[in-house]
Every structure is written in C-alpha cells, then in structure tokens.
Amino acid sequence: MNKTVEGGKTFLVDGPASVMAVSGKVEVFGYSVKNTNRIVIREGKRLPFAVKEKANFEVRLGENAKTKEVNGDTVPASWAEAFEVLRDLQKKPAVAMVFGGVDSGKSSFCTYLINRLIGEKRSVAVLDGDVGQSDVGPPCTVAYAAVAKPVTDLFELKAENAVFVGVTSPSENVNRTIQGVTSLKAEVLKRKVDFVVVNTDGWVAGEDAVNYKVQLAEKLASDVIFCIQQNSELEPLLVKLEGVRNIRIDSATAVRERSREKRKNLRELGYVKYLANAKVKTWRVSHLNIEKPNPLCLTQKPEYSQNGLLLGLHDAQKRFLGIGVLQGIDCERKSLKALTSVTAAPVNVAVGKVRLDGKLRESPA
C-alpha cells in the first residue's frame, strides 16, 4: 500500500513489514532514511518513521502487521540530551551502559545513540548483554559488533564474537553473564573505538536484580549509565549507583509492550537466523571438552534423551563458533550429534538449559 504522511508526524509500523520512504525527509532513531532503502521490520518489533518533511511511503504488511500515524516525534528530547552528554565525554574510548526494565526501549535507545555517533563520524561498537532478547548474537549469548553504518535494528549487525551463557535470563547464571560481558568489553577496547554502547537485559526488580546490575556496572567501569525509567522501577538500583554517573531518560512514547510469548517468538527468530542451512554433524566425544555447568550424561542407557538442548560451540581457544542443537548421544560409540551451521569441528562445547523442538521452538527442558 502507499501512504502519505505530513511533516511533524510519526508513522509507526509494527512488523512483519517492509517500508520504503519514496519521497520526503524521514528519520528512524536518528538515522536519515534514504529514499532508495527498503527497511524490514521483523515480527514483534515496531519502528517509528519520524517525518520531518511530507513523505510518501510504500508499505508491505505481513500477517498481523499494523500501522499508525501519531502527532509529533516519539523519540523523547531527553535522548538528544543524553547523546550530547555521551558525545562530549573527553575519555576515549567512552563506555556507556543502558539500564531499563522489560520493554522500556533500551535497544531503540542504543540504536539512536549509535546512529547519532556514526552521523558525526565517530567509531562505535555495541555490546549486547541481553541473553533473553539478544539482538547482536544468537539467543542465550552476550555478543558485540563494530558498527560501520547506521542501522534501524541491531538484529542487522553481525556479531564479531560472543560468549554462550545458555540461559534466557541472567538470573539463571549471573556469574557466567558478568564474566561474558566483561571479557567481551576487554576485547572491544583493543579495537580502539571511540565509544562502546552496552545494552543490558530488563531484569531490574528485586534485590537479586539490583545486586546483579551493580556488579555489572562495577565490572564494566562505565563512564556513564543511562537509566530508562517508566515509573519508579529503577529507584532501588539508582540508590546503589550513587557513586556512578547516571542519567535518567524517558522511555519513547511509542514503545511496544510485548508478552512473554512474543519475546519467546523473537528468540525463536534468532535460532532460525543462526541455524540457517544447518546440518547434522557427528563428533567423537573424546575430541570434545564438554563444559559445565550442565555437562551431558554419557553413562546412561542409549534411550536416555537429552535431545534438543542448545549448545554453544567453541574452538580450541574458546572463541565462539556458533550454536547447535543436540540431536543424540551414542553411548556405545561415544559420539555426539548436533544440528548446526558451524562448519569447523568444535573443541569446546557448552551445554545450555534451553531445549528446542524440531521446528526450533523453545520447549520445556
């Protein structure tokens, strides 16, 4: 369909859909969209096309996709102010963390910061610490990517390295999550970028969540923490962060709230992405180092099934190769079968707590 939107309004599109701004001046999260670019919006995501000058759109909508036109810009003024604070930091590389609850708009805000920095010719890397809604790496991992051009969705980026955590919430493996994010930050800093933007998960409620976020902030030694607060959910955390420079910012007015099922569906799109063209591979167990905390049982009867468990595959230096799905253990031959897109034979295998069915959908473990 074709849609004309007047200047000063925002055209909201809920995926699955694709949009091309045929004419006019349009921005998405600080990125001036070119009229030749078709932007894909995945299911469960919403993009705001802020119309600066009257624009014509060509829109293709998938099943259950929606559009809406609203007055004004849905990106808060506090986001522009936050960008100026980050841009003006003298220390390089400057590290910025983003805290906020579930569906507060953390990924959107990170995208905005990245686009604005790239627009000013700064070198940027994004470190995705959200194991449950990972955009940069596969689900159940923390990952990072260097960003060379503006993006509308962090999912477009290619992970340069990742750490497999194997769970969908850091609450299930706090230490592994912190270690993973910290090790990746050290790796990112070797690239000599100007800015590192660190996205985090939405686990903020309760003493355990507060302690986790405080530990994360201490380990990463962030120069500034941007806190997206919708009500007062971050107050207990902010009290503990008094010694760290933190700035409260507003949530975007058009943030799309997602159910637990919708968030699971987004993860499943991630499994599909990272297992595209996957094949079943067989490896001798004697050639593998199967890591804790969830080692495979190789002493049970052949009918004992752990099939479907998500695997993190690494080389001899423990560098992440990709994910796999356990397809079977031959106890007699001491061999392991896995569905994976990884072509190199792994040396280190980490076993997750997530189980996938034959259609790569999460099923009870």
Coordinates of C-alpha atoms in Angstrom, one line a residue:
M1 CA 0.0 0.0 0.0
N2 CA 1.0 3.6 -0.4
K3 CA 0.8 6.1 2.5
T4 CA 1.3 9.9 2.6
V5 CA 2.3 11.4 6.0
E6 CA 2.5 15.1 6.7
G7 CA 5.6 16.7 8.3
G8 CA 5.7 16.8 12.1
K9 CA 4.1 13.4 12.4
T10 CA 5.4 9.9 13.1
F11 CA 4.4 6.8 11.1
L12 CA 4.5 3.7 13.3
V13 CA 4.8 0.3 11.7
D14 CA 4.5 -3.0 13.6
G15 CA 6.2 -5.9 11.8
P16 CA 6.3 -8.1 10.0
A17 CA 6.5 -5.5 7.3
S18 CA 8.8 -3.6 5.0
V19 CA 8.8 0.1 4.3
M20 CA 10.3 2.4 1.7
A21 CA 10.2 6.2 2.0
V22 CA 9.7 7.1 -1.6
S23 CA 9.9 10.8 -1.0
G24 CA 10.3 13.3 1.8
K25 CA 12.6 13.6 4.7
V26 CA 12.3 10.8 7.3
E27 CA 14.3 9.7 10.3
V28 CA 14.4 6.4 12.2
F29 CA 16.2 6.5 15.6
G30 CA 18.4 9.4 14.5
Y31 CA 19.1 7.9 11.0
S32 CA 18.1 9.9 8.0
V33 CA 16.5 7.3 5.8
K34 CA 17.5 7.3 2.1
N35 CA 14.6 7.1 -0.4
T36 CA 16.2 4.0 -2.0
N37 CA 16.3 1.9 1.1
R38 CA 13.6 -0.7 1.9
I39 CA 13.6 -1.2 5.7
V40 CA 12.5 -4.6 7.0
I41 CA 10.6 -4.7 10.4
R42 CA 10.6 -8.2 12.0
E43 CA 7.6 -9.6 13.8
G44 CA 7.3 -8.3 17.3
K45 CA 9.2 -5.1 16.5
R46 CA 7.9 -1.5 15.9
L47 CA 9.7 1.2 14.0
P48 CA 8.9 4.9 14.2
F49 CA 9.3 6.9 11.0
A50 CA 9.6 10.5 12.1
V51 CA 8.5 12.7 9.2
K52 CA 10.4 15.9 9.0
E53 CA 9.0 16.9 5.7
K54 CA 5.9 15.5 4.0
A55 CA 6.7 11.9 2.9
N56 CA 5.3 9.2 0.7
F57 CA 5.8 5.6 1.8
E58 CA 5.5 2.3 0.0
V59 CA 4.5 -0.3 2.6
R60 CA 4.2 -4.1 2.5
L61 CA 2.5 -5.6 5.5
G62 CA 2.7 -9.2 6.7
E63 CA 0.2 -11.1 8.8
N64 CA -0.9 -9.2 11.9
A65 CA 1.3 -6.2 10.9
K66 CA -0.1 -2.8 11.8
T67 CA 0.4 0.9 11.0
K68 CA -0.5 4.0 13.0
E69 CA 0.0 7.7 12.5
V70 CA 0.7 10.0 15.5
N71 CA 1.5 13.6 16.1
G72 CA 5.0 14.7 16.9
D73 CA 8.2 12.7 17.3
T74 CA 8.0 9.7 19.5
V75 CA 11.7 10.0 20.3
P76 CA 12.0 11.9 23.6
A77 CA 14.0 15.1 23.9
S78 CA 16.0 13.5 26.7
W79 CA 17.5 11.1 24.2
A80 CA 19.1 14.0 22.3
E81 CA 20.4 15.4 25.6
A82 CA 21.8 12.0 26.5
F83 CA 23.6 11.8 23.2
E84 CA 25.2 15.2 23.8
V85 CA 26.5 14.0 27.2
L86 CA 28.0 10.9 25.7
R87 CA 29.5 12.7 22.6
D88 CA 31.1 15.3 24.8
L89 CA 32.9 12.8 27.1
Q90 CA 36.6 13.5 26.9
K91 CA 37.8 10.0 27.8
K92 CA 38.2 7.7 24.8
P93 CA 37.1 5.0 24.5
A94 CA 34.0 6.1 26.4
V95 CA 31.8 3.3 27.7
A96 CA 28.0 3.9 28.2
M97 CA 25.6 1.4 29.7
V98 CA 21.9 1.4 29.3
F99 CA 19.6 0.2 32.1
G100 CA 15.8 -0.2 32.0
G101 CA 13.0 -2.7 32.6
V102 CA 11.4 -5.0 30.1
D103 CA 10.0 -3.2 27.0
S104 CA 11.4 0.2 28.2
G105 CA 13.0 0.9 24.8
K106 CA 16.7 0.0 25.6
S107 CA 17.5 -1.4 22.2
S108 CA 15.8 1.5 20.5
F109 CA 17.8 4.0 22.6
C110 CA 21.0 2.2 21.9
T111 CA 20.2 2.3 18.2
Y112 CA 19.6 6.0 18.4
L113 CA 22.9 6.7 20.2
I114 CA 24.8 4.6 17.6
N115 CA 23.2 6.3 14.7
R116 CA 23.9 9.8 16.1
L117 CA 27.5 8.9 16.8
I118 CA 28.0 7.5 13.3
G119 CA 26.4 10.6 11.9
E120 CA 29.3 12.6 13.5
K121 CA 31.9 10.2 12.1
R122 CA 32.7 8.5 15.4
S123 CA 33.7 4.9 15.6
V124 CA 31.3 2.8 17.7
A125 CA 30.9 -0.7 19.0
V126 CA 27.8 -2.2 20.6
L127 CA 28.0 -4.8 23.3
D128 CA 24.7 -6.7 23.7
G129 CA 24.4 -8.1 27.3
D130 CA 20.8 -9.2 27.0
V131 CA 20.8 -13.0 26.9
G132 CA 17.0 -13.2 26.7
Q133 CA 16.4 -10.8 23.9
S134 CA 19.8 -10.8 22.2
D135 CA 19.9 -8.7 19.0
V136 CA 23.6 -8.8 18.1
G137 CA 24.3 -12.5 18.8
P138 CA 22.3 -15.7 19.0
P139 CA 19.8 -16.1 21.8
C140 CA 21.3 -17.2 25.1
T141 CA 24.6 -15.3 24.4
V142 CA 26.2 -12.0 25.0
A143 CA 27.9 -10.5 21.9
Y144 CA 29.4 -7.5 20.4
A145 CA 29.7 -5.9 16.9
A146 CA 31.6 -2.9 15.5
V147 CA 29.1 -0.6 13.7
A148 CA 30.2 0.9 10.4
K149 CA 26.9 2.4 9.2
P150 CA 23.5 3.5 10.6
V151 CA 21.0 0.7 11.5
T152 CA 17.3 0.6 12.2
D153 CA 17.5 -2.7 14.1
L154 CA 20.5 -4.1 16.0
F155 CA 19.5 -7.5 14.7
E156 CA 21.0 -6.4 11.3
L157 CA 24.5 -6.5 12.8
K158 CA 26.9 -9.3 12.5
A159 CA 28.5 -10.5 15.8
E160 CA 32.3 -10.4 15.9
N161 CA 32.4 -12.5 19.0
A162 CA 30.1 -13.9 21.5
V163 CA 30.0 -15.8 24.8
F164 CA 27.5 -18.6 25.3
V165 CA 25.6 -18.3 28.5
G166 CA 23.0 -20.9 27.7
V167 CA 20.0 -19.4 29.5
T168 CA 17.3 -16.8 28.7
S169 CA 17.7 -14.8 31.9
P170 CA 20.9 -13.7 33.7
S171 CA 19.1 -14.7 36.9
E172 CA 19.8 -18.3 35.9
N173 CA 23.6 -17.8 35.6
V174 CA 24.7 -14.4 37.0
N175 CA 28.4 -15.2 37.1
R176 CA 28.6 -16.5 33.5
T177 CA 26.8 -13.5 32.2
I178 CA 29.0 -11.0 34.0
Q179 CA 32.2 -12.9 33.0
G180 CA 31.0 -12.9 29.4
V181 CA 30.2 -9.2 29.2
T182 CA 33.4 -8.3 30.9
S183 CA 35.6 -10.4 28.7
L184 CA 33.9 -9.0 25.6
K185 CA 34.4 -5.4 26.8
A186 CA 38.1 -6.1 27.2
E187 CA 38.2 -7.4 23.6
V188 CA 36.2 -4.4 22.2
L189 CA 38.6 -1.9 23.8
K190 CA 41.5 -3.5 21.9
R191 CA 39.8 -2.3 18.7
K192 CA 40.5 1.4 19.7
V193 CA 36.9 2.6 19.1
D194 CA 35.7 6.0 20.3
F195 CA 32.6 4.7 22.0
V196 CA 31.2 1.5 23.4
V197 CA 27.4 1.3 23.9
V198 CA 26.4 -1.5 26.3
N199 CA 22.8 -2.8 26.1
T200 CA 21.5 -4.8 29.1
D201 CA 18.6 -7.0 30.0
G202 CA 15.3 -6.0 31.6
W203 CA 15.8 -7.8 34.9
V204 CA 15.6 -4.9 37.4
A205 CA 13.0 -5.9 40.0
G206 CA 14.1 -7.3 43.4
E207 CA 17.3 -7.4 45.4
D208 CA 19.0 -10.0 43.3
A209 CA 18.4 -8.0 40.1
V210 CA 19.7 -4.8 41.8
N211 CA 22.9 -6.6 43.0
Y212 CA 23.4 -8.1 39.6
K213 CA 23.2 -4.7 37.8
V214 CA 25.5 -3.1 40.4
Q215 CA 28.1 -5.8 39.9
L216 CA 27.8 -5.4 36.1
A217 CA 28.3 -1.6 36.4
E218 CA 31.4 -2.1 38.7
K219 CA 33.0 -4.7 36.4
L220 CA 32.5 -2.7 33.3
A221 CA 33.7 0.6 34.9
S222 CA 31.2 2.5 32.7
D223 CA 31.8 6.3 32.2
V224 CA 28.0 6.9 32.2
I225 CA 24.9 4.9 32.8
F226 CA 21.6 5.9 31.1
C227 CA 18.6 4.8 33.0
I228 CA 15.3 4.5 31.2
Q229 CA 12.6 4.7 34.0
Q230 CA 8.9 4.4 33.1
N231 CA 7.6 4.7 36.7
S232 CA 9.7 4.1 39.8
E233 CA 11.0 0.6 39.0
L234 CA 14.7 1.7 38.9
E235 CA 14.7 3.7 42.2
P236 CA 16.3 0.8 44.3
L237 CA 19.0 0.5 41.7
L238 CA 19.6 4.2 41.4
V239 CA 20.3 4.4 45.1
K240 CA 23.0 1.9 44.7
L241 CA 24.5 3.7 41.7
E242 CA 25.0 7.0 43.6
G243 CA 28.8 6.7 43.1
V244 CA 28.5 6.2 39.4
R245 CA 27.5 8.9 36.9
N246 CA 23.9 8.1 35.9
I247 CA 21.4 10.0 33.9
R248 CA 17.7 9.3 33.8
I249 CA 16.0 9.5 30.4
D250 CA 12.4 9.0 29.2
S251 CA 11.0 6.0 27.6
A252 CA 9.9 6.5 24.0
T253 CA 6.1 7.2 23.8
A254 CA 5.6 4.6 21.1
V255 CA 7.4 1.7 22.8
R256 CA 5.6 -1.6 22.0
E257 CA 4.9 -3.8 25.0
R258 CA 5.4 -7.5 24.3
S259 CA 4.1 -10.5 26.1
R260 CA 6.3 -13.3 27.3
E261 CA 5.1 -15.3 24.3
K262 CA 6.1 -12.5 21.9
R263 CA 9.6 -12.3 23.4
K264 CA 9.9 -16.0 23.1
N265 CA 8.9 -15.7 19.4
L266 CA 11.6 -13.1 18.8
R267 CA 14.2 -15.5 20.3
E268 CA 13.0 -18.2 18.0
L269 CA 13.6 -16.0 15.0
G270 CA 17.2 -15.7 16.4
Y271 CA 17.5 -19.5 16.5
V272 CA 16.3 -19.7 12.9
K273 CA 18.8 -17.0 11.8
Y274 CA 21.8 -18.7 13.4
L275 CA 20.8 -22.2 12.3
A276 CA 20.1 -21.3 8.7
N277 CA 21.1 -24.2 6.4
A278 CA 22.1 -26.2 9.4
K279 CA 23.2 -29.8 9.0
V280 CA 23.5 -32.7 11.5
K281 CA 27.2 -33.2 12.4
T282 CA 28.8 -36.1 14.3
W283 CA 31.8 -35.6 16.6
R284 CA 33.7 -38.1 18.8
V285 CA 33.2 -37.2 22.4
S286 CA 36.9 -37.9 23.1
H287 CA 37.7 -34.9 20.8
L288 CA 35.4 -32.6 22.8
N289 CA 35.8 -30.7 26.1
I290 CA 32.2 -30.6 27.3
E291 CA 31.9 -27.7 29.7
K292 CA 29.9 -27.3 32.9
P293 CA 27.5 -26.2 34.4
N294 CA 25.3 -28.6 32.5
P295 CA 27.6 -31.5 31.3
L296 CA 25.9 -34.1 29.1
C297 CA 25.3 -37.5 30.6
L298 CA 27.2 -40.2 28.7
T299 CA 26.7 -43.0 31.1
Q300 CA 23.0 -43.5 30.7
K301 CA 21.3 -46.1 28.5
P302 CA 21.1 -45.2 24.8
E303 CA 17.4 -44.4 25.1
Y304 CA 18.2 -41.7 27.6
S305 CA 17.4 -38.5 25.7
Q306 CA 18.8 -35.0 26.2
N307 CA 18.0 -34.2 22.6
G308 CA 17.1 -30.6 21.8
L309 CA 19.4 -29.0 24.3
L310 CA 21.0 -25.8 23.0
L311 CA 24.8 -26.0 22.6
G312 CA 27.5 -23.3 22.4
L313 CA 30.3 -24.4 20.1
H314 CA 33.9 -23.0 20.5
D315 CA 37.3 -23.6 19.1
A316 CA 40.5 -24.6 21.0
Q317 CA 41.0 -21.0 22.1
K318 CA 37.4 -21.0 23.3
R319 CA 36.4 -18.4 20.7
F320 CA 32.7 -18.7 19.8
L321 CA 31.9 -20.5 16.6
G322 CA 28.1 -20.7 16.8
I323 CA 25.2 -22.6 18.3
G324 CA 24.0 -26.1 17.8
V325 CA 21.1 -28.3 18.9
L326 CA 21.8 -31.7 20.4
Q327 CA 20.4 -34.5 18.2
G328 CA 21.6 -37.5 20.0
I329 CA 24.3 -39.3 22.0
D330 CA 25.6 -42.7 21.0
C331 CA 26.8 -44.1 24.4
E332 CA 28.4 -47.1 22.8
R333 CA 30.4 -45.2 20.1
K334 CA 30.9 -42.2 22.5
S335 CA 29.8 -39.8 19.8
L336 CA 27.6 -36.7 19.8
K337 CA 25.3 -35.5 17.0
A338 CA 24.3 -31.8 16.7
L339 CA 22.3 -29.7 14.2
T340 CA 24.5 -26.7 13.4
S341 CA 25.5 -24.2 10.7
V342 CA 29.1 -24.3 12.1
T343 CA 31.5 -25.9 9.6
A344 CA 34.6 -26.2 11.7
A345 CA 34.8 -29.0 14.2
P346 CA 34.4 -27.6 17.7
V347 CA 36.8 -28.4 20.6
N348 CA 34.9 -26.9 23.5
V349 CA 31.1 -27.4 23.9
A350 CA 29.0 -25.6 26.4
V351 CA 25.6 -27.1 27.2
G352 CA 22.7 -24.8 27.8
K353 CA 19.5 -25.1 29.7
V354 CA 17.2 -24.3 26.8
R355 CA 15.6 -27.1 24.8
L356 CA 14.4 -26.6 21.2
D357 CA 12.0 -28.9 19.3
G358 CA 12.3 -29.9 15.6
K359 CA 11.0 -26.5 14.4
L360 CA 13.4 -24.6 16.6
R361 CA 10.8 -23.6 19.0
E362 CA 11.5 -23.5 22.7
S363 CA 10.0 -26.4 24.6
P364 CA 10.1 -27.4 28.3
A365 CA 13.5 -28.6 29.4

